[in-house]
Amino acid sequence: MWYQKEIRLPSKPRGFHLITDDIVRAMPELKRMKIGVCHVFIQHTSASLTINENADATVREDFENYFNRTVREGESYYRHNDEGDDDLPAHIKTSLLGSSVQIPISNGALNMGIWQGVYLGEHRDYGGERSLVITLNGEE
Amino acid sequence: MWYQKEIRLPSKPRGFHLITDDIVRAMPELKRMKIGVCHVFIQHTSASLTINENADATVREDFENYFNRTVREGESYYRHNDEGDDDLPAHIKTSLLGSSVQIPISNGALNMGIWQGVYLGEHRDYGGERSLVITLNGEE
Amino acid sequence: MWYQKEIRLPSKPRGFHLITDDIVRAMPELKRMKIGVCHVFIQHTSASLTINENADATVREDFENYFNRTVREGESYYRHNDEGDDDLPAHIKTSLLGSSVQIPISNGALNMGIWQGVYLGEHRDYGGERSLVITLNGEE
């Protein structure tokens, strides 16, 4: 069976945010699936999806600080800078981290490890709402 | 339904290249699918696939410059360097960016955001032709 | 058809390890599939999956050295450091490289390029056993 839904997440501050619950809440059909894959896709080029620790919030703060140091704003060689200093770095961070996550479904639930959660990486200072396309495929 | 095709892209200069149209053109079966996922895989370890901005070409130039600075050629600690200075950096860039992209299909088309496109990252100076395996799965 | 299995890989030293054979061995159902996708997911936040060269082992050594230099231990701004100096860097490396790989299946086998293999990135000094969820989906 296939199920697909587009959801809009409200505007979030720059940084990394846990969105596992938003995904699960949007897809009650998950419960019916014995085996499958959940595919989550973000329709933007300045915000990313990745999977990492769901417990200690300092991991998400350290991520923000690490990526800001690794992909610096205002490098003199950047040519794409009409939209502000956070623009090109946001594109690079998005490709380093990725635009989708794929999670196995087993016995009616996402089969992640107990410490795993889905992060939205908001890489713009004022990114606004963000759209996700969630697609479930599996056997019931 | 499942559809799969291997395509060969002609040799491209080192850098980032938009290949969304090559993918869509190769898979006319896309139009038949109501819900699904398009999986694109590159069969090489020195070229990558990622999703980013499809409009301003300076984004792709900035990507090339950023990745050349972040994964430098000729580092003294590299041991895998028989094939030239661009070889090991090409492998690392490939794993940072990834070997596949997964894109939702909705109503007969790839359901990306309006600014999104698929990039081929050619990380060798003379990479030659590159092979992709495109797999569509969905309900018609 | 859908097939899914969880496997546990024995503890490995910090670094990058080829695990293609472990995946193929765990999934004899691969041989039956004409077209499909193999989805491999790691249930941890301090170990990663990526695809890269399966031949020269110095690639995997250079990867370990590159990622140790790019994601340094003991940075003064890290806040998440209760579990040791290798902890937060392991989380970052995991998100840079990714928690899953998706590989096309064609004619009963993984359809990778001849130089491609699946790497497990073990980013902790003492990571212990690691769990993978392997999901096959395709037509027979």
Coordinates of C-alpha atoms in Angstrom, one line a residue:
Chain A
M1 CA 0.0 0.0 0.0
W2 CA 1.0 3.6 -0.6
Y3 CA 0.1 6.6 1.5
Q4 CA 1.4 10.1 0.8
K5 CA 0.9 13.5 2.6
E6 CA 2.3 16.9 2.4
I7 CA 2.6 18.8 5.7
R8 CA 3.8 22.3 6.5
L9 CA 5.9 22.9 9.6
P10 CA 5.6 26.3 11.2
S11 CA 8.6 28.6 11.0
K12 CA 11.4 27.6 13.3
P13 CA 14.5 29.5 14.5
R14 CA 17.8 28.7 12.8
G15 CA 19.2 25.5 14.2
F16 CA 18.3 21.8 14.5
H17 CA 14.9 20.7 15.6
L18 CA 13.4 17.2 16.4
I19 CA 10.4 16.5 14.1
T20 CA 9.8 12.8 14.6
D21 CA 6.5 13.4 16.4
D22 CA 5.3 15.6 13.5
I23 CA 5.9 12.8 11.1
V24 CA 4.3 10.1 13.1
R25 CA 1.3 12.2 13.9
A26 CA 0.7 13.0 10.2
M27 CA 0.7 9.3 9.2
P28 CA -1.7 7.3 11.3
E29 CA -1.6 4.7 8.5
L30 CA 1.9 3.7 9.8
K31 CA 0.1 1.5 12.4
R32 CA -1.3 -0.7 9.7
M33 CA 2.0 -1.6 8.1
K34 CA 3.9 -4.8 8.9
I35 CA 6.9 -4.2 6.7
G36 CA 7.7 -1.0 4.8
V37 CA 9.7 2.2 4.3
C38 CA 8.9 5.7 5.4
H39 CA 10.4 8.3 3.0
V40 CA 10.4 11.9 4.2
F41 CA 11.4 14.6 1.8
I42 CA 11.9 18.4 2.3
Q43 CA 11.0 20.6 -0.6
H44 CA 13.6 23.3 0.1
T45 CA 17.2 24.0 -0.7
S46 CA 18.1 25.8 2.5
A47 CA 16.8 23.3 5.1
S48 CA 17.8 19.7 5.6
L49 CA 16.7 16.4 7.1
T50 CA 19.0 14.0 9.1
I51 CA 18.7 11.4 11.8
N52 CA 20.6 11.8 15.1
E53 CA 20.2 11.8 18.9
N54 CA 16.8 12.4 20.2
A55 CA 17.6 12.9 23.9
D56 CA 20.2 15.5 24.9
A57 CA 19.4 18.9 23.4
T58 CA 23.0 20.0 23.5
V59 CA 23.7 17.7 20.6
R60 CA 21.5 19.9 18.4
E61 CA 23.3 23.0 19.7
D62 CA 26.7 21.5 19.0
F63 CA 25.5 20.6 15.5
E64 CA 24.5 24.3 14.8
N65 CA 27.9 25.5 16.1
Y66 CA 29.8 22.9 14.2
F67 CA 28.1 23.6 10.9
N68 CA 28.4 27.3 11.3
R69 CA 32.2 26.9 11.7
T70 CA 32.6 24.4 8.8
V71 CA 30.5 26.4 6.3
R72 CA 31.3 30.0 7.1
E73 CA 29.3 33.0 6.2
G74 CA 30.7 35.8 4.1
E75 CA 33.6 33.9 2.4
S76 CA 35.2 36.2 -0.2
Y77 CA 34.9 33.6 -2.9
Y78 CA 31.1 33.1 -2.6
R79 CA 29.4 34.5 -5.7
H80 CA 25.8 33.6 -4.7
N81 CA 25.2 36.2 -2.0
D82 CA 22.3 38.4 -3.1
E83 CA 19.9 37.0 -0.4
G84 CA 22.3 37.6 2.6
D85 CA 25.2 36.0 4.3
D86 CA 23.2 33.0 5.5
D87 CA 22.1 32.0 2.0
L88 CA 24.9 30.1 0.3
P89 CA 26.0 28.4 3.5
A90 CA 22.4 27.2 3.9
H91 CA 22.6 25.6 0.5
I92 CA 25.8 23.8 1.3
K93 CA 24.6 22.6 4.7
T94 CA 21.5 21.2 3.0
S95 CA 23.6 19.1 0.6
L96 CA 26.0 18.0 3.3
L97 CA 23.1 16.7 5.5
G98 CA 20.6 15.7 2.8
S99 CA 17.0 16.4 1.6
S100 CA 15.4 13.1 2.6
V101 CA 15.5 10.4 5.2
Q102 CA 14.4 6.8 4.7
I103 CA 13.3 4.9 7.8
P104 CA 12.2 1.2 7.9
I105 CA 8.7 0.4 9.1
S106 CA 8.3 -2.8 11.2
N107 CA 5.1 -3.9 13.0
G108 CA 3.3 -0.7 12.7
A109 CA 6.0 1.8 13.7
L110 CA 9.1 3.5 12.6
N111 CA 11.9 1.1 13.4
M112 CA 14.6 3.5 14.5
G113 CA 17.1 2.9 17.4
I114 CA 15.9 4.1 20.8
W115 CA 18.2 7.1 20.6
Q116 CA 17.4 8.1 17.1
G117 CA 15.1 11.0 16.0
V118 CA 14.5 13.0 12.8
Y119 CA 16.1 16.5 12.7
L120 CA 15.0 19.4 10.6
G121 CA 18.0 21.5 10.0
E122 CA 16.8 25.1 9.5
H123 CA 19.8 26.9 7.9
R124 CA 18.3 30.3 7.2
D125 CA 17.8 33.1 9.8
Y126 CA 14.2 33.5 8.7
G127 CA 13.3 30.4 6.8
G128 CA 9.6 30.6 7.2
E129 CA 7.3 27.6 6.9
R130 CA 8.8 24.4 5.5
S131 CA 7.0 21.7 3.4
L132 CA 7.6 18.0 3.8
V133 CA 6.3 15.2 1.5
I134 CA 5.9 12.0 3.5
T135 CA 5.5 8.8 1.6
L136 CA 4.7 5.4 3.2
N137 CA 5.0 2.2 1.2
G138 CA 4.6 -1.3 2.7
E139 CA 2.5 -4.4 3.2
E140 CA -0.3 -4.4 5.6
Chain B
M1 CA 4.5 -0.9 -10.6
W2 CA 8.2 -1.0 -11.0
Y3 CA 10.3 0.5 -13.8
Q4 CA 14.1 0.6 -14.0
K5 CA 16.5 1.9 -16.5
E6 CA 20.3 2.5 -16.7
I7 CA 21.4 5.6 -18.5
R8 CA 24.9 6.9 -19.4
L9 CA 25.5 10.6 -19.1
P10 CA 28.2 12.0 -21.4
S11 CA 31.5 13.2 -19.9
K12 CA 31.2 16.5 -18.0
P13 CA 33.8 18.9 -16.7
R14 CA 34.7 18.8 -13.0
G15 CA 32.0 20.6 -11.0
F16 CA 28.3 20.4 -10.3
H17 CA 25.7 19.9 -13.1
L18 CA 21.9 19.9 -13.2
I19 CA 20.6 16.6 -14.5
T20 CA 16.9 16.7 -13.5
D21 CA 15.9 16.8 -17.2
D22 CA 18.0 13.8 -18.1
I23 CA 16.1 11.8 -15.4
V24 CA 12.6 12.9 -16.4
R25 CA 13.3 12.4 -20.1
A26 CA 14.6 8.8 -19.4
M27 CA 11.4 7.8 -17.5
P28 CA 8.2 8.6 -19.4
E29 CA 6.5 6.1 -17.1
L30 CA 6.6 8.8 -14.4
K31 CA 3.5 10.3 -15.9
R32 CA 1.4 7.3 -15.1
M33 CA 2.2 7.2 -11.4
K34 CA -0.2 8.7 -8.8
I35 CA 2.0 8.1 -5.7
G36 CA 5.5 6.7 -5.6
V37 CA 9.2 7.2 -5.2
C38 CA 11.9 7.8 -7.8
H39 CA 15.3 6.4 -6.7
V40 CA 18.4 7.6 -8.7
F41 CA 21.7 5.8 -8.0
I42 CA 25.2 6.6 -9.4
Q43 CA 27.4 3.6 -10.0
H44 CA 30.7 5.4 -9.3
T45 CA 32.8 6.3 -6.2
S46 CA 34.2 9.6 -7.5
A47 CA 30.9 11.4 -8.6
S48 CA 27.9 12.1 -6.4
L49 CA 24.2 13.0 -6.5
T50 CA 22.5 15.7 -4.4
I51 CA 19.5 18.0 -4.6
N52 CA 20.0 21.8 -4.5
E53 CA 19.0 25.0 -6.2
N54 CA 18.1 24.8 -9.9
A55 CA 18.1 28.5 -10.8
D56 CA 21.2 30.6 -10.2
A57 CA 24.3 28.8 -11.7
T58 CA 26.6 30.6 -9.2
V59 CA 25.4 28.2 -6.5
R60 CA 27.0 25.3 -8.4
E61 CA 30.2 27.3 -8.8
D62 CA 30.3 28.1 -5.1
F63 CA 29.7 24.4 -4.3
E64 CA 32.8 23.5 -6.4
N65 CA 34.9 26.1 -4.6
Y66 CA 33.6 25.1 -1.2
F67 CA 34.2 21.4 -1.6
N68 CA 37.7 22.0 -3.1
R69 CA 38.6 24.0 0.0
T70 CA 37.1 21.5 2.5
V71 CA 38.5 18.4 0.9
R72 CA 42.0 19.6 -0.2
E73 CA 44.1 17.9 -2.8
G74 CA 47.6 16.7 -2.0
E75 CA 47.3 16.4 1.8
S76 CA 50.5 14.8 3.1
Y77 CA 48.6 12.1 5.1
Y78 CA 46.7 10.7 2.1
R79 CA 47.8 7.2 1.2
H80 CA 45.5 6.5 -1.7
N81 CA 47.1 8.8 -4.4
D82 CA 48.2 6.6 -7.2
E83 CA 45.6 7.9 -9.6
G84 CA 46.4 11.6 -9.1
D85 CA 45.7 14.4 -6.7
D86 CA 42.0 14.6 -7.5
D87 CA 41.4 10.9 -6.7
L88 CA 41.1 10.6 -2.9
P89 CA 39.3 14.0 -2.6
A90 CA 36.8 12.7 -5.1
H91 CA 36.0 9.7 -3.0
I92 CA 35.5 11.8 0.1
K93 CA 33.3 14.3 -1.7
T94 CA 31.2 11.4 -3.0
S95 CA 30.5 10.2 0.5
L96 CA 29.8 13.6 1.9
L97 CA 27.2 14.3 -0.7
G98 CA 25.9 10.8 -1.4
S99 CA 25.4 8.2 -4.1
S100 CA 21.7 8.3 -4.5
V101 CA 18.7 10.7 -4.2
Q102 CA 15.1 9.6 -3.5
I103 CA 12.3 11.9 -4.7
P104 CA 8.6 11.6 -4.1
I105 CA 6.3 11.1 -7.1
S106 CA 2.9 12.7 -7.0
N107 CA 0.3 12.9 -9.7
G108 CA 2.6 11.9 -12.5
A109 CA 5.6 14.1 -11.7
L110 CA 8.6 14.4 -9.4
N111 CA 7.3 16.3 -6.4
M112 CA 10.3 18.6 -5.6
G113 CA 10.1 22.2 -4.5
I114 CA 10.1 24.7 -7.3
W115 CA 13.7 25.7 -6.6
Q116 CA 15.0 22.1 -6.4
G117 CA 16.9 20.2 -9.0
V118 CA 19.2 17.1 -9.0
Y119 CA 22.9 17.8 -9.2
L120 CA 25.6 15.4 -10.5
G121 CA 28.8 16.2 -8.7
E122 CA 31.7 15.4 -11.0
H123 CA 34.7 15.2 -8.7
R124 CA 37.4 14.0 -11.1
D125 CA 39.2 16.2 -13.6
Y126 CA 38.5 13.6 -16.3
G127 CA 35.7 11.4 -15.0
G128 CA 34.4 10.2 -18.4
E129 CA 30.9 8.9 -18.9
R130 CA 28.8 8.3 -15.8
S131 CA 26.1 5.6 -15.3
L132 CA 22.9 6.0 -13.4
V133 CA 20.3 3.4 -12.4
I134 CA 16.9 5.0 -12.1
T135 CA 14.2 3.0 -10.4
L136 CA 10.5 4.1 -10.2
N137 CA 8.1 2.4 -7.8
G138 CA 4.5 3.5 -7.2
E139 CA 0.9 3.0 -7.9
E140 CA -0.7 3.9 -11.2
Chain C
M1 CA 7.4 -8.5 -2.4
W2 CA 8.8 -7.3 0.9
Y3 CA 11.5 -8.9 3.0
Q4 CA 13.0 -7.4 6.2
K5 CA 15.6 -8.6 8.6
E6 CA 17.6 -7.2 11.5
I7 CA 21.2 -8.2 11.8
R8 CA 23.8 -7.5 14.4
L9 CA 27.3 -6.8 13.3
P10 CA 30.0 -7.7 15.9
S11 CA 32.0 -4.9 17.5
K12 CA 34.6 -3.3 15.1
P13 CA 37.5 -1.0 15.7
R14 CA 37.0 2.7 15.0
G15 CA 37.3 3.4 11.3
F16 CA 35.6 2.4 8.0
H17 CA 34.7 -1.3 7.3
L18 CA 33.3 -3.0 4.2
I19 CA 30.1 -4.8 5.0
T20 CA 28.6 -5.5 1.5
D21 CA 29.0 -9.3 2.0
D22 CA 27.2 -9.2 5.4
I23 CA 24.2 -7.6 3.7
V24 CA 24.1 -10.0 0.7
R25 CA 24.6 -13.0 3.0
A26 CA 21.7 -11.9 5.2
M27 CA 19.3 -11.6 2.3
P28 CA 19.2 -14.7 0.1
E29 CA 15.8 -13.4 -1.2
L30 CA 17.8 -10.9 -3.2
K31 CA 18.3 -13.6 -5.9
R32 CA 14.6 -13.8 -6.6
M33 CA 14.1 -10.1 -7.4
K34 CA 14.0 -8.8 -10.9
I35 CA 13.7 -5.1 -10.1
G36 CA 13.7 -3.5 -6.7
V37 CA 15.5 -1.5 -4.0
C38 CA 17.6 -2.6 -1.1
H39 CA 17.3 -0.3 1.9
V40 CA 19.9 -0.6 4.7
F41 CA 19.5 1.3 7.9
I42 CA 21.7 1.6 11.0
Q43 CA 20.0 2.0 14.3
H44 CA 22.6 4.2 16.0
T45 CA 23.7 7.8 16.1
S46 CA 27.4 7.3 16.3
A47 CA 28.0 5.0 13.4
S48 CA 27.1 5.6 9.7
L49 CA 26.6 3.9 6.3
T50 CA 28.0 5.1 3.0
I51 CA 29.0 3.7 -0.3
N52 CA 32.6 4.0 -1.6
E53 CA 35.5 2.1 -3.1
N54 CA 35.6 -1.6 -2.3
A55 CA 39.2 -2.3 -3.5
D56 CA 42.1 -0.4 -2.0
A57 CA 42.0 -0.4 1.8
T58 CA 44.0 2.8 2.0
V59 CA 40.8 4.7 0.9
R60 CA 39.2 3.6 4.2
E61 CA 42.2 4.7 6.2
D62 CA 42.3 8.1 4.4
F63 CA 38.6 8.4 5.2
E64 CA 39.2 7.9 8.9
N65 CA 42.0 10.4 8.9
Y66 CA 40.1 13.0 6.9
F67 CA 37.0 12.8 9.1
N68 CA 39.1 13.0 12.3
R69 CA 40.7 16.2 11.0
T70 CA 37.4 17.7 9.8
V71 CA 35.4 16.9 12.9
R72 CA 37.9 17.4 15.7
E73 CA 37.7 16.0 19.2
G74 CA 37.7 18.2 22.3
E75 CA 36.6 21.5 20.6
S76 CA 36.1 24.0 23.4
Y77 CA 32.6 24.9 22.2
Y78 CA 31.2 21.4 22.4
R79 CA 28.6 21.1 25.1
H80 CA 27.7 17.4 24.7
N81 CA 30.8 15.7 26.1
D82 CA 29.8 13.6 29.0
E83 CA 30.5 10.3 27.2
G84 CA 34.1 11.2 26.1
D85 CA 35.9 13.1 23.4
D86 CA 34.8 10.8 20.6
D87 CA 31.1 11.2 21.4
L88 CA 30.0 14.4 19.8
P89 CA 32.3 14.1 16.8
A90 CA 30.7 10.6 16.2
H91 CA 27.3 12.2 16.1
I92 CA 28.4 14.8 13.5
K93 CA 30.2 12.2 11.3
T94 CA 27.1 10.1 11.3
S95 CA 25.0 13.0 10.0
L96 CA 27.6 14.0 7.4
L97 CA 27.8 10.4 6.0
G98 CA 24.2 9.2 6.7
S99 CA 22.2 6.5 8.4
S100 CA 21.0 4.6 5.4
V101 CA 22.0 3.5 1.9
Q102 CA 19.6 2.6 -0.9
I103 CA 20.8 0.4 -3.6
P104 CA 19.0 -0.7 -6.8
I105 CA 18.3 -4.4 -7.3
S106 CA 18.5 -5.8 -10.9
N107 CA 18.2 -9.4 -12.0
G108 CA 18.7 -10.9 -8.5
A109 CA 21.7 -8.8 -7.3
L110 CA 22.6 -5.4 -5.9
N111 CA 23.3 -3.3 -9.0
M112 CA 26.3 -1.3 -7.8
G113 CA 29.3 -0.3 -9.9
I114 CA 32.1 -2.7 -9.8
W115 CA 34.2 -0.5 -7.5
Q116 CA 31.4 0.2 -5.1
G117 CA 30.9 -1.3 -1.7
V118 CA 28.9 -0.5 1.5
Y119 CA 31.0 1.0 4.3
L120 CA 30.1 0.9 8.0
G121 CA 31.7 4.0 9.6
E122 CA 32.4 3.1 13.3
H123 CA 32.9 6.5 14.9
R124 CA 33.3 5.5 18.5
D125 CA 36.4 4.1 20.1
Y126 CA 34.4 1.3 21.7
G127 CA 31.1 1.2 19.7
G128 CA 30.1 -2.4 20.5
E129 CA 27.8 -4.4 18.3
R130 CA 25.8 -2.5 15.7
S131 CA 22.3 -3.3 14.5
L132 CA 21.1 -2.9 10.9
V133 CA 17.6 -3.2 9.5
I134 CA 17.7 -4.4 5.9
T135 CA 14.5 -4.1 3.8
L136 CA 14.1 -5.5 0.3
N137 CA 11.2 -4.4 -1.9
G138 CA 10.8 -5.4 -5.5
E139 CA 9.1 -7.6 -8.0
E140 CA 10.0 -11.2 -8.5

